[in-house]
Short mmCIF file of C-alpha atoms in Angstrom, two decimals:
data_model
loop_
_atom_site.label_atom_id
_atom_site.label_comp_id
_atom_site.label_asym_id
_atom_site.label_seq_id
_atom_site.Cartn_x
_atom_site.Cartn_y
_atom_site.Cartn_z
CA MET K 1 173.52 122.57 18.16
CA SER K 2 170.83 120.25 16.94
CA ALA K 3 167.27 120.10 18.43
CA VAL K 4 166.35 116.84 20.24
CA LEU K 5 162.75 117.93 20.61
CA THR K 6 160.64 120.13 18.37
CA VAL K 7 156.98 120.96 19.20
CA ASN K 8 155.35 122.83 16.40
CA GLN K 9 151.80 124.39 16.83
CA VAL K 10 150.74 121.50 18.93
CA GLY K 11 147.21 121.28 20.28
CA LYS K 12 145.05 118.82 22.07
CA SER K 13 141.18 118.61 22.01
CA TYR K 14 138.73 116.34 23.65
CA VAL K 15 135.56 115.98 21.51
CA GLU K 16 131.96 115.17 22.63
CA TYR K 17 129.90 113.58 19.90
CA ARG K 18 126.11 113.15 19.67
CA SER K 19 126.51 109.44 19.07
CA GLU K 20 129.14 106.70 18.55
CA LEU K 21 128.17 106.64 14.84
CA GLN K 22 129.56 110.28 14.55
CA ARG K 23 132.71 109.29 16.45
CA PHE K 24 133.29 106.25 14.08
CA ALA K 25 132.50 108.53 10.98
CA ARG K 26 135.07 110.97 12.00
CA TRP K 27 137.63 108.19 12.42
CA MET K 28 136.97 107.29 8.88
CA GLY K 29 137.62 110.93 7.63
CA VAL K 30 134.09 111.87 7.23
CA PRO K 31 133.53 115.64 8.24
CA VAL K 32 131.48 115.82 11.38
CA VAL K 33 130.41 118.67 13.53
CA PRO K 34 130.70 117.44 17.14
CA ARG K 35 128.32 118.43 19.98
CA ALA K 36 131.39 119.97 21.86
CA GLU K 37 135.21 120.38 21.69
CA HIS K 38 137.45 121.52 24.46
CA TRP K 39 141.07 122.39 23.84
CA VAL K 40 143.34 121.52 26.61
CA ILE K 41 146.29 122.74 24.61
CA ARG K 42 146.55 124.88 21.63
CA HIS K 43 149.49 126.48 19.50
CA VAL K 44 152.26 125.34 21.81
CA THR K 45 155.60 125.78 20.05
CA PHE K 46 159.29 125.33 21.48
CA SER K 47 162.34 123.45 20.70
CA VAL K 48 164.88 121.78 23.08
CA ASN K 49 168.63 121.28 22.13
CA GLN K 50 170.78 118.38 23.00
CA GLY K 51 171.92 118.77 26.63
CA GLU K 52 169.42 121.50 27.47
CA SER K 53 167.29 121.25 30.73
CA ILE K 54 163.81 122.62 30.37
CA GLY K 55 161.27 123.02 33.27
CA ILE K 56 157.59 123.16 32.59
CA ILE K 57 155.51 125.02 35.22
CA GLY K 58 151.87 126.12 35.48
CA GLN K 59 148.87 125.76 37.59
CA ASN K 60 146.80 122.55 37.85
CA GLY K 61 144.90 122.15 34.57
CA ALA K 62 147.31 124.41 32.44
CA GLY K 63 148.14 121.29 30.36
CA LYS K 64 151.65 120.21 31.48
CA SER K 65 150.83 116.65 31.97
CA THR K 66 148.91 116.41 28.68
CA LEU K 67 151.90 117.99 26.77
CA LEU K 68 154.33 115.43 28.29
CA LYS K 69 152.04 112.63 27.30
CA MET K 70 152.02 113.92 23.70
CA ILE K 71 155.75 114.18 23.72
CA THR K 72 156.28 110.67 24.91
CA GLY K 73 153.54 109.35 22.50
CA THR K 74 151.12 108.26 25.22
CA THR K 75 148.43 110.27 23.54
CA LYS K 76 148.42 111.86 20.13
CA PRO K 77 148.02 115.57 19.39
CA SER K 78 144.91 116.81 17.59
CA GLU K 79 146.90 119.39 15.60
CA GLY K 80 150.58 120.20 15.00
CA GLN K 81 153.75 117.99 15.04
CA ILE K 82 156.14 116.68 17.49
CA ALA K 83 159.66 115.47 16.74
CA LEU K 84 161.65 113.58 19.32
CA HIS K 85 165.08 111.95 18.78
CA GLY K 86 167.21 109.52 20.88
CA ARG K 87 166.59 107.07 23.63
CA VAL K 88 163.80 108.41 25.89
CA ALA K 89 163.06 107.61 29.46
CA ALA K 90 159.76 108.96 30.94
CA LEU K 91 158.37 109.02 34.51
CA LEU K 92 154.77 110.23 33.99
CA GLU K 93 151.78 109.25 36.14
CA LEU K 94 152.78 107.25 39.26
CA GLY K 95 152.57 103.53 38.38
CA LEU K 96 151.76 104.13 34.73
CA GLY K 97 152.20 100.83 33.00
CA PHE K 98 152.70 98.79 36.19
CA SER K 99 150.43 95.87 36.79
CA SER K 100 149.00 95.92 40.37
CA GLU K 101 149.05 92.02 40.63
CA LEU K 102 152.74 91.62 39.30
CA THR K 103 155.64 91.79 41.70
CA GLY K 104 157.92 94.82 41.60
CA ARG K 105 160.72 92.65 39.88
CA GLN K 106 158.21 91.36 37.30
CA ASN K 107 156.99 95.00 36.59
CA VAL K 108 160.58 96.10 36.25
CA ILE K 109 161.45 93.32 33.80
CA HIS K 110 158.21 94.25 31.79
CA ALA K 111 158.92 98.03 31.76
CA ALA K 112 162.63 97.60 30.74
CA GLY K 113 161.45 95.30 27.93
CA LEU K 114 159.11 98.14 26.70
CA MET K 115 162.02 100.40 27.01
CA GLY K 116 163.81 98.44 24.17
CA LEU K 117 166.42 96.57 26.52
CA PRO K 118 167.43 93.29 25.65
CA GLN K 119 166.70 90.44 28.15
CA ASP K 120 170.37 89.86 28.91
CA GLN K 121 170.90 93.57 29.81
CA ILE K 122 167.84 93.52 31.96
CA GLU K 123 169.00 90.50 33.90
CA THR K 124 172.33 92.40 34.36
CA LEU K 125 170.67 95.57 35.52
CA LEU K 126 168.25 93.93 37.99
CA PRO K 127 170.44 93.90 40.80
CA GLU K 128 171.33 97.72 40.41
CA ILE K 129 167.73 98.59 39.91
CA GLU K 130 166.56 96.65 43.09
CA ALA K 131 169.46 98.19 45.03
CA PHE K 132 168.72 101.63 44.05
CA ALA K 133 164.97 101.25 44.92
CA GLU K 134 165.75 100.22 48.46
CA ILE K 135 162.38 98.66 49.13
CA GLY K 136 163.82 95.34 50.43
CA GLU K 137 161.65 92.30 50.50
CA TYR K 138 158.71 94.29 48.85
CA PHE K 139 160.63 94.03 45.62
CA ASP K 140 159.18 90.52 45.24
CA GLN K 141 155.68 91.35 46.38
CA ALA K 142 152.69 92.44 44.39
CA VAL K 143 152.66 96.11 43.52
CA ARG K 144 149.12 96.50 45.00
CA THR K 145 150.75 96.24 48.43
CA TYR K 146 153.05 99.21 47.77
CA SER K 147 152.76 102.85 49.09
CA SER K 148 152.80 105.66 46.54
CA GLY K 149 156.30 106.25 47.53
CA MET K 150 157.60 102.77 46.98
CA GLN K 151 155.90 102.71 43.57
CA MET K 152 157.85 106.05 42.69
CA ARG K 153 161.10 104.25 43.99
CA VAL K 154 160.74 101.39 41.59
CA ALA K 155 159.39 103.37 38.69
CA PHE K 156 162.38 105.91 38.85
CA SER K 157 164.85 103.09 39.40
CA VAL K 158 163.84 101.27 36.12
CA ALA K 159 163.28 104.38 34.19
CA THR K 160 166.87 105.59 34.89
CA ALA K 161 168.66 102.31 35.01
CA VAL K 162 170.44 103.17 31.75
CA ARG K 163 171.24 106.91 30.98
CA PRO K 164 168.73 108.12 28.40
CA ASP K 165 169.33 110.73 25.74
CA VAL K 166 166.29 112.42 26.93
CA LEU K 167 164.80 112.16 30.49
CA ILE K 168 161.08 113.33 31.02
CA VAL K 169 159.99 113.72 34.59
CA ASP K 170 156.49 114.74 35.60
CA GLU K 171 155.33 115.41 39.20
CA ALA K 172 155.91 111.80 40.28
CA LEU K 173 158.82 112.81 42.48
CA SER K 174 156.66 114.86 44.68
CA VAL K 175 155.35 111.88 46.50
CA GLY K 176 158.77 110.52 47.50
CA ASP K 177 160.35 110.88 50.88
CA ALA K 178 163.08 113.52 51.38
CA TYR K 179 165.90 110.96 51.35
CA PHE K 180 164.89 109.26 48.00
CA VAL K 181 163.99 112.33 46.30
CA HIS K 182 167.45 113.85 47.14
CA LYS K 183 168.88 110.60 45.70
CA CYS K 184 166.77 110.99 42.44
CA PHE K 185 167.88 114.54 41.97
CA LYS K 186 171.49 113.43 42.40
CA ARG K 187 170.96 110.94 39.55
CA ILE K 188 169.41 113.57 37.50
CA ARG K 189 172.15 115.96 37.91
CA GLU K 190 174.72 113.22 36.93
CA PHE K 191 172.73 112.54 33.80
CA ARG K 192 172.57 116.15 32.87
CA GLU K 193 176.34 116.62 33.41
CA ALA K 194 176.86 113.60 31.09
CA GLY K 195 174.74 115.28 28.39
CA THR K 196 171.15 114.09 28.89
CA THR K 197 168.40 116.38 27.86
CA LEU K 198 166.06 116.93 30.72
CA LEU K 199 162.33 117.88 30.58
CA ILE K 200 160.65 118.22 33.97
CA VAL K 201 157.47 119.32 35.43
CA SER K 202 157.64 120.67 38.90
CA HIS K 203 156.24 123.29 41.40
CA ASP K 204 159.39 123.42 43.17
CA PRO K 205 161.31 126.65 42.23
CA SER K 206 164.58 125.30 43.79
CA ALA K 207 164.58 122.28 41.75
CA ILE K 208 163.72 124.11 38.42
CA GLN K 209 166.14 126.95 39.13
CA SER K 210 169.13 124.36 40.07
CA LEU K 211 168.41 121.90 37.35
CA CYS K 212 167.09 123.90 34.42
CA ASP K 213 168.53 126.24 31.72
CA ARG K 214 165.00 127.50 30.72
CA ALA K 215 161.53 127.37 32.07
CA ILE K 216 158.27 127.29 30.14
CA LEU K 217 155.18 128.80 31.79
CA LEU K 218 151.81 127.27 30.54
CA ASP K 219 148.61 129.03 31.22
CA GLY K 220 145.30 127.90 29.96
CA GLY K 221 146.94 125.56 27.54
CA ARG K 222 149.16 128.17 25.95
CA VAL K 223 152.72 129.23 26.42
CA VAL K 224 152.92 132.26 28.36
CA LEU K 225 156.66 132.69 28.89
CA ASP K 226 159.75 130.87 27.76
CA SER K 227 162.72 132.27 29.40
CA ASP K 228 165.25 132.13 32.47
CA PRO K 229 163.61 129.98 35.27
CA TYR K 230 163.98 132.89 37.62
CA GLU K 231 162.11 135.20 35.51
CA VAL K 232 159.48 132.58 34.61
CA PHE K 233 158.77 131.77 38.33
CA ASP K 234 158.50 135.42 39.33
CA TYR K 235 155.78 135.94 36.59
CA TYR K 236 154.06 132.65 37.54
CA ASN K 237 154.00 133.85 41.30
CA ALA K 238 152.67 137.16 40.23
CA LEU K 239 150.04 135.31 37.74
CA ILE K 240 148.56 133.15 40.54
CA ALA K 241 148.27 136.14 42.97
CA GLN K 242 146.31 138.07 40.56
CA ARG K 243 142.96 139.28 41.94
CA GLU K 244 140.22 141.35 40.54
CA ASN K 245 141.58 144.74 39.49
CA SER K 246 145.25 143.51 39.99
CA THR K 247 147.94 144.07 37.39
CA VAL K 248 151.13 142.27 36.37
CA LYS K 249 154.00 144.10 34.83
CA THR K 250 157.64 143.22 34.13
CA GLU K 251 160.53 145.53 33.28
CA ALA K 252 164.31 145.10 32.74
CA ALA K 253 166.52 145.00 35.84
CA VAL K 254 170.12 144.44 36.17
CA GLU K 255 172.36 141.83 34.35
CA GLY K 256 169.53 141.36 31.79
CA LYS K 257 167.15 140.05 34.58
CA ILE K 258 163.46 140.92 34.55
CA SER K 259 161.70 142.34 37.44
CA THR K 260 158.03 141.31 37.96
CA GLU K 261 155.56 143.51 39.92
CA SER K 262 151.99 142.84 40.64
CA GLY K 263 149.24 143.85 43.05
CA THR K 264 145.66 145.40 43.65
CA GLY K 265 147.26 148.69 44.77
CA GLU K 266 145.35 149.38 48.00
CA ALA K 267 148.75 149.90 49.57
CA VAL K 268 152.15 150.22 47.80
CA ILE K 269 155.82 150.42 48.46
CA THR K 270 156.87 153.91 47.50
CA GLN K 271 160.52 153.69 48.59
CA LEU K 272 162.93 151.03 49.42
CA GLN K 273 166.48 151.39 50.53
CA LEU K 274 169.39 149.45 52.15
CA LEU K 275 171.01 151.59 54.73
CA ASP K 276 174.33 151.37 56.79
CA ALA K 277 174.70 152.23 60.49
CA THR K 278 174.62 155.82 59.73
CA ASP K 279 171.32 155.49 57.75
CA ALA K 280 173.12 156.26 54.47
CA PRO K 281 172.11 154.27 51.47
CA VAL K 282 174.57 151.48 50.36
CA GLU K 283 174.85 149.19 47.36
CA TYR K 284 178.04 147.49 48.60
CA VAL K 285 178.14 145.80 51.82
CA ASN K 286 180.88 144.00 53.94
CA VAL K 287 180.42 140.52 55.19
CA GLY K 288 178.73 140.73 58.55
CA GLN K 289 178.07 144.50 58.32
CA ALA K 290 175.01 145.78 60.17
CA VAL K 291 172.50 147.12 57.66
CA THR K 292 168.73 148.12 57.64
CA LEU K 293 166.19 147.66 54.90
CA ARG K 294 163.73 150.64 55.00
CA ALA K 295 160.47 150.44 53.28
CA LYS K 296 158.07 153.38 53.05
CA VAL K 297 154.36 152.37 52.28
CA ALA K 298 151.55 154.38 51.16
CA VAL K 299 147.85 153.42 51.85
CA HIS K 300 145.60 154.52 48.90
CA GLN K 301 142.37 152.70 50.10
CA PRO K 302 141.22 151.23 53.33
CA VAL K 303 143.14 148.20 54.35
CA GLU K 304 141.69 145.85 57.09
CA ARG K 305 145.13 144.14 57.69
CA LEU K 306 148.58 144.91 56.30
CA VAL K 307 151.54 142.52 56.40
CA PHE K 308 155.04 143.41 55.06
CA GLY K 309 157.42 140.68 53.98
CA TYR K 310 160.66 140.33 52.24
CA MET K 311 162.98 137.61 50.95
CA ILE K 312 166.74 137.91 50.25
CA ARG K 313 167.70 135.82 47.25
CA ASP K 314 171.11 134.89 45.68
CA ARG K 315 172.06 135.59 42.24
CA LEU K 316 170.46 132.46 40.98
CA GLY K 317 167.10 133.32 42.64
CA GLN K 318 167.45 130.95 45.57
CA ALA K 319 165.83 131.96 48.73
CA ILE K 320 168.40 132.77 51.37
CA PHE K 321 166.08 134.24 54.08
CA GLY K 322 162.70 135.60 54.44
CA THR K 323 159.94 136.46 56.90
CA ASN K 324 157.07 138.89 57.34
CA THR K 325 155.24 140.95 60.02
CA HIS K 326 152.68 138.14 60.30
CA HIS K 327 155.16 135.79 61.55
CA THR K 328 156.79 138.53 63.81
CA LYS K 329 153.21 139.46 65.12
CA GLN K 330 153.54 143.02 63.90
CA ALA K 331 150.69 143.30 61.30
CA ARG K 332 148.97 146.56 61.08
CA ASP K 333 145.13 146.54 61.23
CA GLN K 334 142.38 149.04 60.02
CA LEU K 335 144.59 151.50 57.97
CA ARG K 336 142.86 154.24 56.27
CA ALA K 337 143.41 155.84 52.95
CA GLY K 338 146.19 158.43 53.27
CA ASP K 339 148.06 156.65 55.89
CA GLU K 340 151.73 156.03 55.74
CA VAL K 341 153.76 153.28 57.31
CA GLU K 342 157.63 152.77 57.41
CA TYR K 343 159.23 149.47 58.09
CA ARG K 344 162.90 149.29 59.31
CA VAL K 345 164.31 145.66 59.25
CA SER K 346 167.86 145.62 60.76
CA PHE K 347 170.09 142.47 60.51
CA PRO K 348 173.77 141.57 60.12
CA ALA K 349 174.70 140.86 56.42
CA ASN K 350 176.11 137.30 57.41
CA LEU K 351 176.22 136.43 53.86
CA GLY K 352 178.91 135.11 51.58
CA PRO K 353 180.67 137.30 48.58
CA GLY K 354 178.26 137.83 45.81
CA THR K 355 175.24 139.62 44.44
CA TYR K 356 171.79 139.53 46.17
CA SER K 357 168.37 140.86 45.78
CA PHE K 358 165.25 141.57 47.94
CA SER K 359 161.76 140.61 46.92
CA VAL K 360 159.23 142.46 48.93
CA ALA K 361 155.41 142.14 49.38
CA LEU K 362 152.45 143.73 50.99
CA SER K 363 149.52 141.35 51.63
CA SER K 364 146.78 140.70 54.16
CA THR K 365 148.24 137.34 55.59
CA GLU K 366 151.46 135.32 55.67
CA THR K 367 151.46 134.79 51.84
CA HIS K 368 151.03 137.26 49.00
CA LEU K 369 148.75 134.62 47.42
CA GLN K 370 145.92 135.93 49.42
CA LYS K 371 145.15 139.62 49.10
CA ASN K 372 148.03 140.76 47.11
CA TYR K 373 148.32 144.52 47.55
CA HIS K 374 151.98 145.10 46.19
CA TRP K 375 154.55 142.50 45.19
CA ARG K 376 157.81 143.27 43.62
CA ASP K 377 160.78 141.02 42.71
CA LEU K 378 164.28 142.27 42.21
CA ALA K 379 163.05 145.20 44.18
CA LEU K 380 166.54 146.07 45.33
CA ILE K 381 170.02 144.60 44.37
CA PHE K 382 173.06 144.75 46.60
CA THR K 383 176.69 143.24 46.69
CA VAL K 384 178.57 141.61 49.51
CA ALA K 385 182.18 141.70 49.57
CA ASN K 386 184.69 140.11 52.13
CA LEU K 387 186.83 143.05 53.27
CA ASP K 388 188.28 141.85 56.54
CA LYS K 389 186.94 138.33 57.26
CA ASP K 390 188.99 134.91 56.96
CA ASN K 391 188.51 133.50 53.53
CA PHE K 392 185.46 131.16 53.22
CA VAL K 393 183.03 129.91 50.56
CA GLY K 394 179.26 129.65 50.45
CA SER K 395 176.22 131.88 50.66
CA ALA K 396 176.38 132.26 54.54
CA TRP K 397 179.00 133.56 57.05
CA ILE K 398 178.90 131.34 60.03
CA PRO K 399 182.40 131.91 61.69
CA PRO K 400 183.26 128.70 63.75
CA THR K 401 185.26 127.93 66.70
CA ILE K 402 187.61 125.15 65.68
CA VAL K 403 189.34 123.07 68.24
CA VAL K 404 192.51 121.00 67.18
CA ARG K 405 193.98 118.33 69.47
CA GLU K 406 196.71 116.12 68.96
CA VAL K 407 195.69 112.47 69.77
CA GLY K 408 197.14 111.58 72.96
CA SER K 409 197.79 115.13 74.20
CA ASP K 410 195.85 117.10 76.95
CA GLN K 411 196.63 120.28 75.02
CA ALA K 412 194.21 121.78 72.82
CA VAL K 413 194.41 124.87 70.58
CA PRO K 414 190.91 126.46 70.09
CA VAL K 415 190.75 128.85 67.20
CA GLN K 416 187.95 131.33 66.25
CA SER K 417 188.07 133.35 63.05
CA GLY K 418 191.69 132.29 62.58
CA LYS K 419 193.03 133.50 65.86
CA VAL K 420 194.25 131.40 68.77
CA ILE K 421 191.99 131.83 71.81
CA SER K 422 193.97 132.58 74.79
#
């Protein structure tokens, strides 16, 4: 499979000169020692094949937007090479390339022309672009009167009016309303199914995990990890939860997945089990079966406040259900070194057939991004099977009561779980 995008040892620096004369001299190829040089990105290397979908994640300032600007040619790299093939559509900074004094329609015509579309095709596509944006009469008003969400609607509509070979999307979709963002992702999925290569920057794990084959984690302008989206987001979460004296480590789990663990270690989870009604450990669970997650915690140093939390995830890493003892108002206070705490979380496994995992955390508040004592992803794996329930699809078991009534008849036949209710 041929590479659509190749990024080879790319770097971007911003240089501070002592004078404009030095800047001009360097442009002319004269060796000049600048006053200061700041590298935003350096030694970034990866490739993207035709039809692949790649997510780029990282904290603010990691270099994500700078990388996309270099890939699209908006800015030039200071070192390294970038090769990009095919028709490219890019949605970068909100309103980039739009004139605030022109109307939405005029900006669309201008932007489509810059994309290389001929005038007759632009005229043909205009009604579709206007309809997709759904901003009504504002389409013929100056862009300076638009909200950020309206700008995003027009920008996305024109950028995706024709299916590109490569679609590049920055965080611009984060400003849209829920309805239009859903509409955008539907179009992105359609493009992906048709063979478009996707490069997307997002902080939304669900978007990256559902759309992307791979994810690239940038930190400090360098590639930290290039792997499965689930693994990369776990490492990213652990990375941003780091505090002084904390550690981050990874190890192989099941099915080739990588388990990530981090924390400062004042309190740690020493044992984690999934139990049945008789307190026997289980790995296989029937749909709807009553189970208990038991966690034993050892306190190694004084802890002012301890919160235990867990998340159930499906095989793709999507969150199914999670909560913690902050939300249930069961946090423990003023624990001393040597204390031990046991948590028992009982619930019916109202899940669809498949493989699931638990992520668990010990922290001081409702999120492990504050004081992160211990955080483990893929901490426990279990499988749900349908042994005695009616056949159904999905990740949740929500048995309905279905009423069937013939039109014009007073007789109804209610059914629950496949049985007629007498």
